[in-house]
Amino acid sequence: MDQITTALELLHAGFSVIPVGKGKVPARPWKEFTSRLPTEAELRGWYSQPAGIGVVCGSVSANLEVLDFDIHNWDETCQFIQRQFEETHSACVVNGVDSGPLDQVSIIRTPSGGAHVYYRCIEPPSGSLKLARHSGRLNPATGEFDGTPGYFIETRGEGGYVLSPGSADFCHPLGASNYQHVSGPRPHELVPAFTPQLRDIWLMVARWFGCEGLPYESPLDMTTEQPAQERAERPPQHCPSPGDVFNLSASWAQILEPHGFKNVGTEGEATRWKRPGTENPVSATTNHDGSNLFYAFSPNCHPFLEPGRGYSKFAVFAILNFGDASETAFREATKELVAQGYSREFGENIDISAIVDRFKGPTPQPPSKSFPFLTIADYLKQEDQVDYHISGVIAKGQPCLLAGPPKSLKTCLSIDAGYSMASGTPFLGLFDCPEPARVGIMTGEASRGKNQSILKAIIRSKGNDPCSTDSVPLFICHQLPVFSEESQLALMKKTIEELALDVLIIDPAYLCLGSLADHTANVSKMGNMLREIGEIAAETGCTPIINHHTNRKFEAGRSLSLEHLSGAGWAEWSRQWVLVNPRKDFDPETHQHSLWMVTGGSDGHAGKFAVDVRERDSSGAWSWNCEVRSFGEEVASYSESKQQKKEAAQKEKEESFSQNLREALNLRAEEGSTINELKQVFQDQGWAGRTKITTNLMSDFIDSGFVKVEQVTRGNNQTVNAYLSTETWSKQVVA
């Protein structure tokens, strides 16, 4: 992946990115980027040439904090990281703090053999902290410590930055290409998850590894004021707590079944559970992705078991049996476990490495001998063909947006697209659907009655009978999924698989946001939501088409692009799009919509079309009469129409002038009118064109037989030319 792609990936995930030069020093002033994200244009300018990718920590990057293990030995670093997770988890169990967010940690190996551990916090982190102090570094040549004190664990917080994988080599003395992701989600996949309580424990554990922690048996002891004699009398080794022992030895069935939960099957490593008193097939899972955690799908499982949050066996035991997630409940649960025999001695010989195995990153493997380059001849032989659901409009397998301002016919167009793909008939009567597809439409935008009327009109417009649709694989649901809920996304995926859908149309997006409705500008939250939808599409092979609207600043009739869409992340998520925008105001008398329709996608298809749709016939009944023209045809038609209007206006203007001239001549039919007298009449009557009245013009009218000229004498005895209308012209209406 090239640097600009990596940098944009981080930016789109809500990270502030800065260019870094030689020696890990920023290549430009960067403090402003501790309070704002750079623009794409700025990033493209910075990375038009090689540079390091600096990731700014703190609130600007959705509360990013990085734990920096400055240890120049990778094996030793791995041991410290394992202990970091191990001790944090144990302390969380004892204190009743959820350690599930430890899954949201990304581990990066640094060139020196240390590690950067990325995580995002619920609340903004503090500035950078020095945590674990050492009394000197080991000199490999002598095998002795140099006696120079310093810190080997620090944080990079508000106002700090770190170098990211993908940086140019010259940015680090040992080669910045040696920054390698080794474990956990990649940095751009992280979401704010560390609670203040978890972060406190996490930093306390890191501080315990330093000199200040030497007198203490465990990190928890550093927070107590106990006499040294009491600490000395403690056993020399830290043993697992009753909660640790319970997590390792108890089964989920032992915990859940006494409270009415039923095992309803497994999928992969996960077990599905159904709570008592519900008709829903699944209420929760355990061991999803090997996590050994409990995940509720609904708050109805228990008021203190939050949906989408992972809970250990001990936490679920405490909540179900002692009512809530308070410190009191966890202490009572601990007492109960001790009474049941889950004592520290019981767990003395248990291997608790399973708790942290999922956190420990693998030792990086050496790269393969080379990248898989192809010769140009072989490359050109391997042609990739783009397959379409709608030729030139919607490609298979690519997330699609059908977007536009309000009242731009998005719902009706999506219904036409859905029926066209399912029936194999042309979309809008023009764009071929190569083969029938299995299509689902989930809609909440219009009433069932209106949608039925529109669908029937569309079916009739294609020459088909609305009463003969049994063979058309089109499925319609007037219930929308909630994108912010894991259970709803799981249900959506299950529905796609059960119906074997090739395409799923969801209309509209804003009614599907759930708890994210107030966070549409949050790049991180929206990006994660859209990523999950994209993953469902990739896993099922289904093409999602989502109807979306423009932001409030967009003015209908202006040129429409993806940057005008409402909310963060949509433009980056969509790999293809159909953008609709009114060309003219809706005509309520004829029920005609006149639209621009712009299509495009990353596979290279693109087009701009003028679309006219009349929704009602002359009797007022629903209809679907469509006319589609290319942009070039519309421009040519517009130019021709404009010229015709111009010529008609000119003709009308000339006819009006001629009629006014005839009337002016008739006003002085007996004595005739001179040029100046005719001009005076035009001025008195307020008619246009008085400047056109000249001798040459009147000669043209004389030649045409409409006007005659005579010599007359005026009051000053001057002989002048006086013009009169001929008898024929004075009595006729000018054609």
XYZ file of C-alpha atoms in Angstrom:
735
model
C 0.000 0.000 0.000
C 1.469 3.380 -0.989
C 1.896 6.230 1.476
C -0.974 8.405 0.274
C -3.360 5.447 0.494
C -2.210 4.684 4.054
C -2.442 8.335 5.052
C -5.941 8.709 3.586
C -7.056 5.496 5.288
C -5.994 6.956 8.633
C -7.584 10.334 7.875
C -10.896 8.735 6.921
C -10.808 6.845 10.231
C -10.557 10.150 12.095
C -6.795 10.364 12.702
C -4.883 13.621 12.321
C -1.920 12.868 10.054
C 1.237 14.987 9.588
C 4.283 14.552 7.303
C 7.506 13.572 9.081
C 11.043 14.033 7.804
C 14.473 12.707 8.713
C 15.109 11.818 12.335
C 11.374 11.532 13.173
C 11.061 15.347 13.024
C 7.871 16.827 11.495
C 8.488 18.107 7.978
C 6.311 21.199 8.531
C 4.779 23.195 11.407
C 2.174 20.859 12.850
C 0.673 22.223 16.061
C -2.504 23.323 14.260
C -3.151 19.662 13.492
C -3.505 18.928 17.201
C -6.856 20.720 16.948
C -8.011 20.016 13.392
C -7.751 17.240 10.813
C -5.866 17.938 7.590
C -7.805 18.017 4.341
C -7.410 15.424 1.615
C -5.836 18.096 -0.559
C -3.220 18.813 2.122
C -2.422 15.112 2.447
C -2.059 14.664 -1.306
C 0.315 17.618 -1.413
C 2.443 16.332 1.467
C 2.699 12.793 0.142
C 3.358 13.669 -3.475
C 6.902 12.768 -2.423
C 8.152 10.273 0.210
C 7.626 11.271 3.835
C 6.919 9.725 7.186
C 3.318 9.236 8.336
C 2.943 10.889 11.698
C -0.224 10.158 13.678
C -1.156 12.915 16.136
C -2.464 11.661 19.468
C -5.169 13.149 21.668
C -8.711 14.377 21.182
C -8.186 15.446 17.544
C -7.719 11.775 16.616
C -10.833 10.578 18.463
C -8.971 10.331 21.800
C -6.007 8.283 20.588
C -3.368 7.395 23.173
C -0.265 5.272 22.507
C 1.638 3.273 25.118
C 5.309 3.369 24.062
C 7.483 0.425 25.167
C 11.006 1.718 24.563
C 12.696 -1.670 25.027
C 15.418 -2.611 22.541
C 14.681 -6.333 22.535
C 11.559 -7.701 20.839
C 11.305 -10.878 22.929
C 11.513 -8.857 26.131
C 8.964 -6.382 24.728
C 6.535 -9.233 24.057
C 6.909 -10.413 27.653
C 6.141 -6.945 28.976
C 3.119 -6.574 26.680
C 1.769 -9.948 27.776
C 2.164 -8.976 31.418
C 0.548 -5.614 30.656
C -2.616 -7.346 29.425
C -2.449 -10.058 32.066
C -2.190 -7.731 35.038
C -4.713 -5.270 33.599
C -7.250 -8.039 33.126
C -6.734 -9.353 36.668
C -7.055 -5.890 38.173
C -10.221 -5.273 36.171
C -11.788 -8.469 37.489
C -11.003 -7.573 41.084
C -12.311 -4.028 40.677
C -15.388 -4.903 38.630
C -14.150 -3.031 35.561
C -14.998 -4.358 32.100
C -11.802 -5.465 30.350
C -13.564 -6.204 27.057
C -12.206 -3.016 25.409
C -8.734 -4.578 25.553
C -9.789 -6.132 22.244
C -9.593 -2.603 20.806
C -5.801 -2.403 20.981
C -3.394 -2.331 18.044
C 0.231 -3.391 18.567
C 2.955 -1.961 16.314
C 6.535 -3.227 16.465
C 9.054 -0.366 16.291
C 12.401 -0.541 14.431
C 14.372 -0.702 17.698
C 12.521 -3.777 18.971
C 10.049 -1.926 21.149
C 6.332 -1.434 20.584
C 3.661 1.211 20.156
C 0.337 0.089 21.592
C -2.523 2.149 20.092
C -5.959 2.526 21.721
C -8.737 5.101 21.692
C -10.376 6.353 24.888
C -13.960 7.292 25.639
C -12.709 10.593 27.099
C -9.791 12.759 25.896
C -6.466 11.498 27.291
C -4.044 13.660 29.217
C -0.768 14.915 27.816
C 2.117 12.465 27.393
C 3.089 10.673 30.614
C 6.317 9.058 31.834
C 5.299 5.833 33.533
C 7.927 3.130 34.103
C 11.405 4.357 35.182
C 14.554 2.286 34.883
C 17.879 2.757 36.703
C 20.011 2.124 33.636
C 20.143 0.292 30.304
C 21.940 -2.962 29.640
C 25.111 -2.600 27.588
C 25.149 -5.649 25.264
C 28.932 -5.454 24.878
C 29.714 -5.647 28.595
C 26.581 -7.297 29.940
C 26.344 -4.563 32.556
C 23.861 -1.753 33.168
C 25.153 1.727 32.392
C 23.548 3.289 35.451
C 21.874 6.080 33.470
C 18.290 6.463 34.675
C 15.411 6.969 32.249
C 11.958 5.724 31.297
C 11.176 2.656 29.206
C 7.371 2.994 29.189
C 5.670 6.296 28.344
C 2.460 7.444 26.749
C 1.966 9.651 23.737
C -1.164 11.657 24.515
C -2.539 15.145 23.871
C 0.044 17.123 21.892
C 2.185 14.093 20.960
C 2.593 11.975 17.835
C 4.048 8.659 16.680
C 5.338 7.342 13.374
C 3.006 4.910 11.629
C 3.667 1.830 9.510
C 3.996 2.865 5.885
C 6.435 5.689 6.606
C 9.379 6.436 4.332
C 12.525 4.597 5.441
C 14.692 7.695 5.953
C 12.490 8.943 8.815
C 14.067 6.558 11.344
C 17.773 5.736 11.788
C 16.947 2.003 11.719
C 14.518 2.292 8.815
C 10.908 3.399 9.263
C 9.729 0.494 7.101
C 10.412 -1.618 10.210
C 7.316 -0.189 11.880
C 5.102 -3.278 11.540
C 1.575 -4.070 12.685
C 1.782 -7.367 14.605
C -1.450 -7.844 16.561
C -4.991 -6.645 17.111
C -7.066 -4.422 14.845
C -5.115 -2.189 12.501
C -4.931 1.421 13.734
C -7.587 2.693 11.306
C -10.012 0.044 12.611
C -9.884 1.211 16.244
C -12.912 2.797 17.907
C -13.016 4.768 21.182
C -13.424 1.992 23.776
C -11.147 2.540 26.820
C -13.240 3.782 29.736
C -11.615 6.135 32.259
C -11.624 3.259 34.802
C -9.918 0.856 32.399
C -7.350 3.483 31.386
C -6.491 4.171 35.034
C -5.789 0.488 35.626
C -3.908 0.179 32.319
C -1.553 3.058 33.191
C -1.164 1.881 36.780
C 0.055 -1.503 35.526
C 2.588 0.154 33.197
C 3.852 2.328 36.083
C 4.206 -0.775 38.265
C 6.790 -2.210 35.853
C 9.238 0.584 36.763
C 11.428 1.222 39.773
C 8.499 2.651 41.760
C 6.727 -0.685 41.491
C 9.524 -2.813 42.897
C 8.257 -2.741 46.541
C 4.807 -3.906 45.487
C 3.695 -7.445 44.791
C 1.025 -6.377 42.280
C -0.131 -3.160 40.562
C -3.169 -3.026 42.850
C -0.886 -2.727 45.877
C 0.436 0.566 44.536
C -2.965 2.138 45.174
C -3.155 1.124 48.848
C -1.471 2.524 51.926
C -0.337 -0.659 53.645
C 2.601 -1.011 56.046
C 5.721 -2.571 54.590
C 5.482 -5.418 57.167
C 2.069 -6.450 55.756
C 3.416 -6.406 52.226
C 6.423 -8.490 53.257
C 4.160 -11.133 54.783
C 2.302 -11.660 51.494
C 3.160 -14.727 49.400
C 6.040 -13.971 47.023
C 4.061 -14.912 43.893
C 0.880 -13.345 42.529
C -1.912 -15.934 42.313
C -5.036 -15.617 40.218
C -8.088 -14.118 41.930
C -11.249 -16.186 42.459
C -12.683 -14.361 39.435
C -9.692 -15.436 37.317
C -10.112 -19.039 38.418
C -13.860 -18.893 37.720
C -13.286 -17.462 34.220
C -10.972 -20.370 33.406
C -12.895 -23.244 34.935
C -16.623 -22.405 34.788
C -18.730 -23.061 31.691
C -21.179 -20.601 30.183
C -23.965 -23.154 30.628
C -23.327 -23.202 34.398
C -23.720 -19.417 34.477
C -26.607 -18.818 32.058
C -28.940 -21.842 32.243
C -29.949 -21.279 35.901
C -31.328 -17.919 34.762
C -33.451 -19.374 31.962
C -31.097 -18.906 29.018
C -31.223 -21.685 26.401
C -28.418 -22.850 24.120
C -29.852 -22.576 20.569
C -26.825 -23.667 18.574
C -23.335 -22.702 17.522
C -21.780 -20.899 14.589
C -18.018 -21.261 14.318
C -16.561 -20.693 17.780
C -19.609 -18.770 19.017
C -22.551 -20.232 20.968
C -25.984 -18.630 20.586
C -28.315 -18.122 23.574
C -31.998 -17.254 23.839
C -33.195 -15.411 26.943
C -36.418 -16.410 28.709
C -39.680 -14.733 27.657
C -38.699 -13.747 24.112
C -39.780 -14.897 20.656
C -36.554 -13.695 19.046
C -34.360 -16.594 17.946
C -31.097 -15.221 19.420
C -30.579 -12.889 22.394
C -26.836 -13.170 22.958
C -23.637 -15.013 22.021
C -20.643 -16.304 23.931
C -17.092 -16.823 22.661
C -17.611 -14.762 19.492
C -14.323 -14.895 17.520
C -12.801 -16.927 20.347
C -13.178 -14.042 22.824
C -14.724 -16.167 25.626
C -16.938 -13.139 26.352
C -20.701 -12.690 26.579
C -22.344 -10.261 24.113
C -25.995 -9.260 24.578
C -28.039 -8.314 21.490
C -30.694 -6.420 23.450
C -30.944 -4.573 26.791
C -33.808 -6.943 27.587
C -31.225 -9.597 28.472
C -30.559 -7.653 31.656
C -30.574 -3.902 32.440
C -26.867 -4.037 33.300
C -25.735 -6.156 30.334
C -25.226 -3.530 27.636
C -25.717 -4.613 23.999
C -22.525 -4.865 21.976
C -20.248 -4.870 25.052
C -18.179 -7.918 26.018
C -18.496 -9.384 29.539
C -16.346 -12.037 31.213
C -17.862 -15.077 32.916
C -17.231 -13.559 36.324
C -18.874 -10.254 35.317
C -22.002 -12.019 33.978
C -22.126 -14.226 37.106
C -21.977 -11.134 39.324
C -24.594 -9.167 37.371
C -27.098 -12.021 37.027
C -26.814 -13.168 40.650
C -26.238 -9.897 42.492
C -28.320 -7.483 40.449
C -26.001 -4.951 38.855
C -22.428 -4.046 37.878
C -21.582 -2.200 41.086
C -18.464 -2.723 43.183
C -20.667 -4.179 45.908
C -22.099 -6.788 43.537
C -18.611 -7.860 42.411
C -17.366 -8.130 45.982
C -20.383 -10.271 46.926
C -19.771 -12.408 43.840
C -16.144 -12.880 44.894
C -17.237 -13.999 48.362
C -19.678 -16.460 46.794
C -16.953 -17.922 44.554
C -14.618 -18.364 47.515
C -17.439 -20.159 49.342
C -17.847 -22.430 46.308
C -14.153 -23.302 46.322
C -12.813 -20.894 43.710
C -9.995 -19.781 46.017
C -6.567 -18.455 45.160
C -5.049 -21.786 46.216
C -7.441 -23.616 43.890
C -6.098 -21.671 40.941
C -2.452 -21.790 41.963
C -1.357 -24.153 39.215
C -3.758 -23.039 36.488
C -2.149 -21.659 33.321
C -3.790 -18.256 32.831
C -1.984 -17.538 29.574
C -5.265 -18.280 27.768
C -6.591 -14.967 29.079
C -3.969 -13.012 27.186
C -3.238 -15.235 24.197
C -5.564 -13.227 22.028
C -3.632 -10.054 22.879
C -0.089 -11.254 22.320
C 1.108 -10.484 18.832
C 3.028 -13.050 16.813
C 6.723 -12.594 16.234
C 7.025 -10.879 12.862
C 7.981 -13.228 10.087
C 10.651 -12.263 7.568
C 9.182 -10.991 4.309
C 8.801 -13.297 1.347
C 11.561 -13.237 -1.263
C 9.769 -10.773 -3.492
C 6.468 -9.135 -4.360
C 4.388 -11.033 -6.943
C 5.230 -8.924 -10.000
C 3.992 -9.985 -13.438
C 5.509 -9.230 -16.786
C 3.470 -6.830 -18.893
C 2.583 -9.686 -21.247
C 1.238 -11.863 -18.409
C -0.456 -8.869 -16.808
C -2.382 -8.039 -19.957
C -3.440 -11.669 -20.396
C -5.238 -11.661 -17.027
C -8.209 -9.525 -17.974
C -10.750 -8.683 -15.297
C -14.260 -8.139 -16.597
C -16.751 -5.933 -14.796
C -20.117 -7.668 -14.333
C -23.215 -5.519 -13.998
C -26.635 -5.833 -12.435
C -27.618 -2.772 -14.525
C -25.338 -2.217 -17.497
C -23.159 0.847 -17.050
C -25.009 1.863 -13.896
C -24.662 -0.691 -11.067
C -21.774 -3.171 -11.015
C -21.970 -6.396 -9.043
C -20.510 -6.547 -5.541
C -19.753 -2.837 -5.084
C -21.501 -0.788 -2.342
C -23.717 1.787 -4.053
C -25.405 5.045 -3.048
C -28.549 6.356 -4.716
C -28.516 9.912 -3.482
C -29.998 13.329 -4.076
C -31.849 16.219 -2.438
C -35.326 15.711 -0.938
C -38.203 15.007 -3.344
C -35.915 13.965 -6.194
C -37.711 10.655 -6.861
C -35.095 8.472 -5.103
C -37.639 5.991 -3.704
C -39.407 5.519 -7.045
C -36.114 5.136 -8.907
C -34.923 2.504 -6.430
C -38.183 0.564 -6.875
C -37.731 0.695 -10.669
C -34.136 -0.482 -10.259
C -35.196 -3.298 -7.913
C -37.959 -4.606 -10.174
C -35.798 -4.210 -13.291
C -32.951 -6.254 -11.784
C -35.330 -8.936 -10.466
C -37.263 -9.238 -13.741
C -34.354 -8.730 -16.125
C -36.090 -5.777 -17.818
C -34.417 -2.438 -18.679
C -34.070 0.114 -15.885
C -35.954 3.299 -16.874
C -36.718 1.531 -20.123
C -33.119 2.038 -21.354
C -30.421 0.412 -19.202
C -30.264 -3.360 -19.690
C -30.221 -5.788 -16.763
C -28.160 -8.691 -18.219
C -29.715 -11.375 -16.035
C -32.393 -11.572 -13.340
C -31.125 -11.116 -9.777
C -32.603 -11.853 -6.367
C -33.416 -8.425 -4.933
C -34.600 -7.245 -1.532
C -36.049 -3.794 -0.824
C -36.222 -2.537 2.779
C -38.155 0.733 2.829
C -39.482 3.167 5.380
C -39.842 6.242 3.201
C -43.423 5.904 1.879
C -46.634 4.123 2.830
C -47.272 0.603 1.670
C -50.214 1.787 -0.428
C -48.170 4.358 -2.331
C -45.304 1.936 -2.923
C -47.748 -0.655 -4.231
C -49.239 1.886 -6.658
C -45.796 2.927 -7.898
C -44.639 -0.671 -8.284
C -47.755 -1.622 -10.254
C -47.257 1.378 -12.543
C -43.615 0.402 -13.105
C -44.567 -3.202 -13.889
C -47.202 -2.048 -16.405
C -44.736 0.368 -18.024
C -42.559 -2.630 -18.889
C -45.440 -4.428 -20.553
C -45.935 -6.867 -17.674
C -48.958 -7.782 -15.588
C -48.849 -6.837 -11.871
C -50.994 -9.922 -11.192
C -48.394 -12.269 -12.719
C -45.282 -11.718 -10.612
C -44.880 -15.116 -8.922
C -41.660 -15.846 -10.813
C -40.026 -12.477 -10.059
C -37.499 -12.850 -7.159
C -38.224 -9.452 -5.604
C -38.747 -9.283 -1.816
C -40.101 -6.206 -0.023
C -40.026 -5.326 3.681
C -41.454 -2.227 5.382
C -39.084 -2.549 8.317
C -35.593 -1.037 8.300
C -32.436 -2.365 9.982
C -30.705 -0.312 12.680
C -27.089 0.060 11.585
C -25.837 1.008 15.065
C -26.917 -2.313 16.615
C -24.812 -5.433 16.147
C -27.855 -7.661 16.506
C -29.621 -5.841 13.675
C -26.610 -6.129 11.402
C -26.409 -9.834 12.237
C -30.102 -10.190 11.404
C -29.597 -8.317 8.131
C -26.770 -10.655 7.183
C -28.868 -13.678 8.110
C -31.750 -12.396 5.963
C -29.457 -11.886 2.988
C -28.177 -15.437 3.354
C -31.627 -17.007 3.868
C -33.122 -15.255 0.821
C -29.871 -15.645 -1.160
C -30.100 -11.974 -2.139
C -27.851 -10.626 -4.882
C -28.932 -7.039 -4.195
C -30.327 -5.312 -1.084
C -31.856 -1.831 -1.438
C -32.276 0.149 1.816
C -34.354 3.338 1.753
C -33.575 5.721 3.424
C -30.259 5.757 5.278
C -31.176 8.385 7.877
C -33.901 6.186 9.393
C -31.377 3.354 9.926
C -28.781 5.195 12.029
C -30.205 4.445 15.481
C -27.897 5.747 18.206
C -25.569 7.198 15.563
C -28.190 9.690 14.372
C -26.576 12.385 16.539
C -23.042 11.444 15.488
C -23.202 11.593 11.699
C -20.221 13.970 11.573
C -18.047 11.572 13.594
C -15.716 10.003 11.043
C -14.678 7.187 13.361
C -18.172 6.076 14.383
C -19.671 6.398 10.915
C -16.650 4.749 9.344
C -16.954 1.722 11.601
C -20.683 1.425 10.909
C -20.169 1.566 7.154
C -17.209 -0.814 7.355
C -19.443 -3.413 8.995
C -22.040 -3.014 6.239
C -19.274 -3.399 3.660
C -18.013 -6.534 5.387
C -21.496 -8.056 5.262
C -21.643 -7.285 1.544
C -18.227 -8.846 0.961
C -19.014 -11.958 3.005
C -22.405 -12.569 1.360
C -21.612 -11.377 -2.171
C -24.634 -9.068 -1.988
C -24.593 -5.604 -3.585
C -25.968 -3.009 -1.112
C -27.762 0.030 -2.560
C -28.540 2.665 0.075
C -30.717 5.705 -0.548
C -29.223 8.816 1.018
C -29.802 12.571 0.987
C -27.714 15.683 0.530
C -26.605 18.003 3.317
C -28.554 21.133 4.229
C -26.151 23.464 2.449
C -26.799 21.904 -0.951
C -29.134 23.861 -3.194
C -31.259 21.743 -5.528
C -30.457 22.418 -9.157
C -26.729 22.921 -8.579
C -24.204 20.434 -9.878
C -24.290 17.464 -7.460
C -21.277 15.405 -6.328
C -20.446 12.999 -3.487
C -19.052 15.820 -1.349
C -22.586 17.203 -1.009
C -23.880 14.113 0.824
C -24.967 14.449 4.439
C -22.718 12.991 7.144
C -19.206 11.594 7.272
C -17.900 8.485 5.573
C -20.538 7.931 2.883
C -18.484 9.226 -0.035
C -15.516 7.068 0.986
C -17.658 3.966 1.566
C -19.506 3.981 -1.749
C -17.670 2.332 -4.631
C -20.367 3.396 -7.087
C -23.169 5.922 -7.110
C -26.335 7.145 -8.788
C -26.834 10.851 -8.056
C -30.140 12.498 -8.994
C -30.901 16.202 -8.998
C -33.804 18.262 -10.434
C -33.173 19.976 -13.791
C -36.439 21.878 -13.440
C -39.044 22.353 -10.763
C -41.619 19.586 -10.437
C -44.683 20.316 -12.559
C -47.769 19.555 -10.403
C -50.135 19.853 -13.366
C -48.448 17.217 -15.514
C -46.829 15.348 -12.541
C -43.520 15.416 -14.403
C -40.108 15.198 -12.779
C -37.176 16.493 -14.831
C -33.896 15.204 -13.395
C -30.208 14.968 -14.012
C -28.898 11.474 -13.227
C -25.133 11.040 -12.771
C -23.715 7.516 -12.525
C -20.165 6.459 -11.709
C -17.984 3.987 -9.879
C -14.472 2.822 -9.107
C -14.736 0.207 -11.887
C -14.682 3.055 -14.396
C -18.326 3.278 -15.452
C -19.695 6.815 -15.675
C -22.481 8.734 -17.353
C -24.748 11.752 -17.141
C -28.335 11.595 -18.316
C -31.444 13.717 -18.507
C -34.386 11.765 -17.071
C -38.020 12.826 -17.446
C -40.615 10.846 -15.503
C -44.361 11.438 -15.529
C -46.034 9.793 -12.511
C -49.672 10.313 -13.494
C -51.592 9.898 -16.713
C -54.255 12.276 -18.084
C -56.891 10.688 -15.868
C -54.792 11.220 -12.727
C -54.014 7.510 -12.257
C -50.494 6.392 -11.295
C -48.229 5.800 -14.272
C -44.517 5.518 -14.990
C -43.649 7.155 -18.288
C -39.892 7.601 -18.649
C -37.718 9.313 -21.214
C -33.938 9.205 -20.895
C -31.441 11.174 -22.976
C -27.669 11.358 -22.769
C -26.065 14.580 -21.598
C -24.986 15.348 -25.158
C -28.475 14.755 -26.495
C -29.984 16.954 -23.807
C -27.505 19.756 -24.477
C -28.194 19.545 -28.226
C -31.942 19.448 -27.586
C -31.672 22.386 -25.215
C -29.610 24.378 -27.713
C -32.099 23.646 -30.489
C -35.021 24.527 -28.235
C -33.281 27.709 -27.160
C -32.671 28.691 -30.793
C -36.274 27.953 -31.677
C -37.484 30.072 -28.787
C -35.143 32.831 -29.821
C -36.403 32.733 -33.405
C -40.019 32.637 -32.244
C -39.436 35.597 -29.959
C -37.776 37.501 -32.758
C -40.633 36.716 -35.109
C -43.158 37.810 -32.512
C -41.219 40.997 -31.966
C -41.121 41.775 -35.690
C -44.833 41.067 -36.099
C -45.631 43.345 -33.164
C -43.521 46.116 -34.711
C -45.246 45.746 -38.075
C -48.690 45.903 -36.493
C -47.727 49.007 -34.509
C -46.337 50.651 -37.651
C -49.555 49.934 -39.538
C -51.596 51.430 -36.688
C -49.348 54.520 -36.618
C -49.867 55.042 -40.357
C -53.654 54.646 -39.989
C -53.714 57.393 -37.373
C -52.753 59.858 -40.197
C -54.316 58.022 -43.086
C -55.289 61.163 -45.049
C -52.245 63.435 -44.746
C -49.610 60.713 -44.320
C -46.733 60.579 -41.825
C -43.117 61.562 -42.073
C -40.348 59.501 -40.453
C -40.216 61.835 -37.459
C -43.993 61.862 -37.107
C -44.038 58.052 -37.030
C -41.321 58.026 -34.379
C -43.328 60.498 -32.300
C -46.383 58.210 -32.413
C -44.248 55.232 -31.229
C -42.916 57.348 -28.398
C -46.364 58.615 -27.396
C -47.803 55.062 -27.414
C -44.830 53.527 -25.571
C -44.111 51.068 -28.374
C -40.674 49.533 -28.823
C -38.674 49.944 -32.024
C -38.931 53.670 -32.777
C -35.232 53.773 -33.627
C -35.792 51.188 -36.329
C -38.004 53.567 -38.333
C -35.709 54.785 -41.123
C -35.953 55.617 -44.805
C -34.422 52.238 -45.667
C -36.981 50.388 -43.537
C -39.862 52.245 -45.146
C -38.431 51.455 -48.597
C -38.616 47.749 -47.665
C -42.282 48.120 -46.748
C -42.906 50.024 -50.035
C -41.251 47.196 -51.974
C -43.480 44.704 -50.143
C -46.622 46.589 -51.224
C -47.651 47.520 -47.670
C -46.681 51.207 -47.766
C -46.747 53.975 -50.363
C -45.038 57.369 -50.365
C -46.294 60.737 -51.529
C -44.866 64.244 -51.755
C -46.723 66.563 -49.370
C -46.313 70.194 -48.274
C -46.157 70.988 -44.610
C -46.854 74.302 -42.829
C -43.505 75.854 -43.627
C -44.157 75.186 -47.345
C -41.545 72.465 -47.405
C -42.111 69.451 -49.598
C -41.496 66.205 -47.710
C -42.063 62.478 -48.134
C -45.170 61.297 -46.342
C -45.905 57.587 -45.890
C -49.326 55.991 -46.049
C -50.428 52.393 -45.753
C -51.804 50.872 -48.885
C -55.509 50.198 -48.963
C -54.847 46.456 -48.723
C -52.511 46.636 -45.731
C -54.563 49.161 -43.795
C -57.517 46.763 -43.691
C -55.763 43.444 -42.981
C -54.248 41.896 -39.886
C -50.567 41.327 -40.410
C -49.842 37.573 -40.557
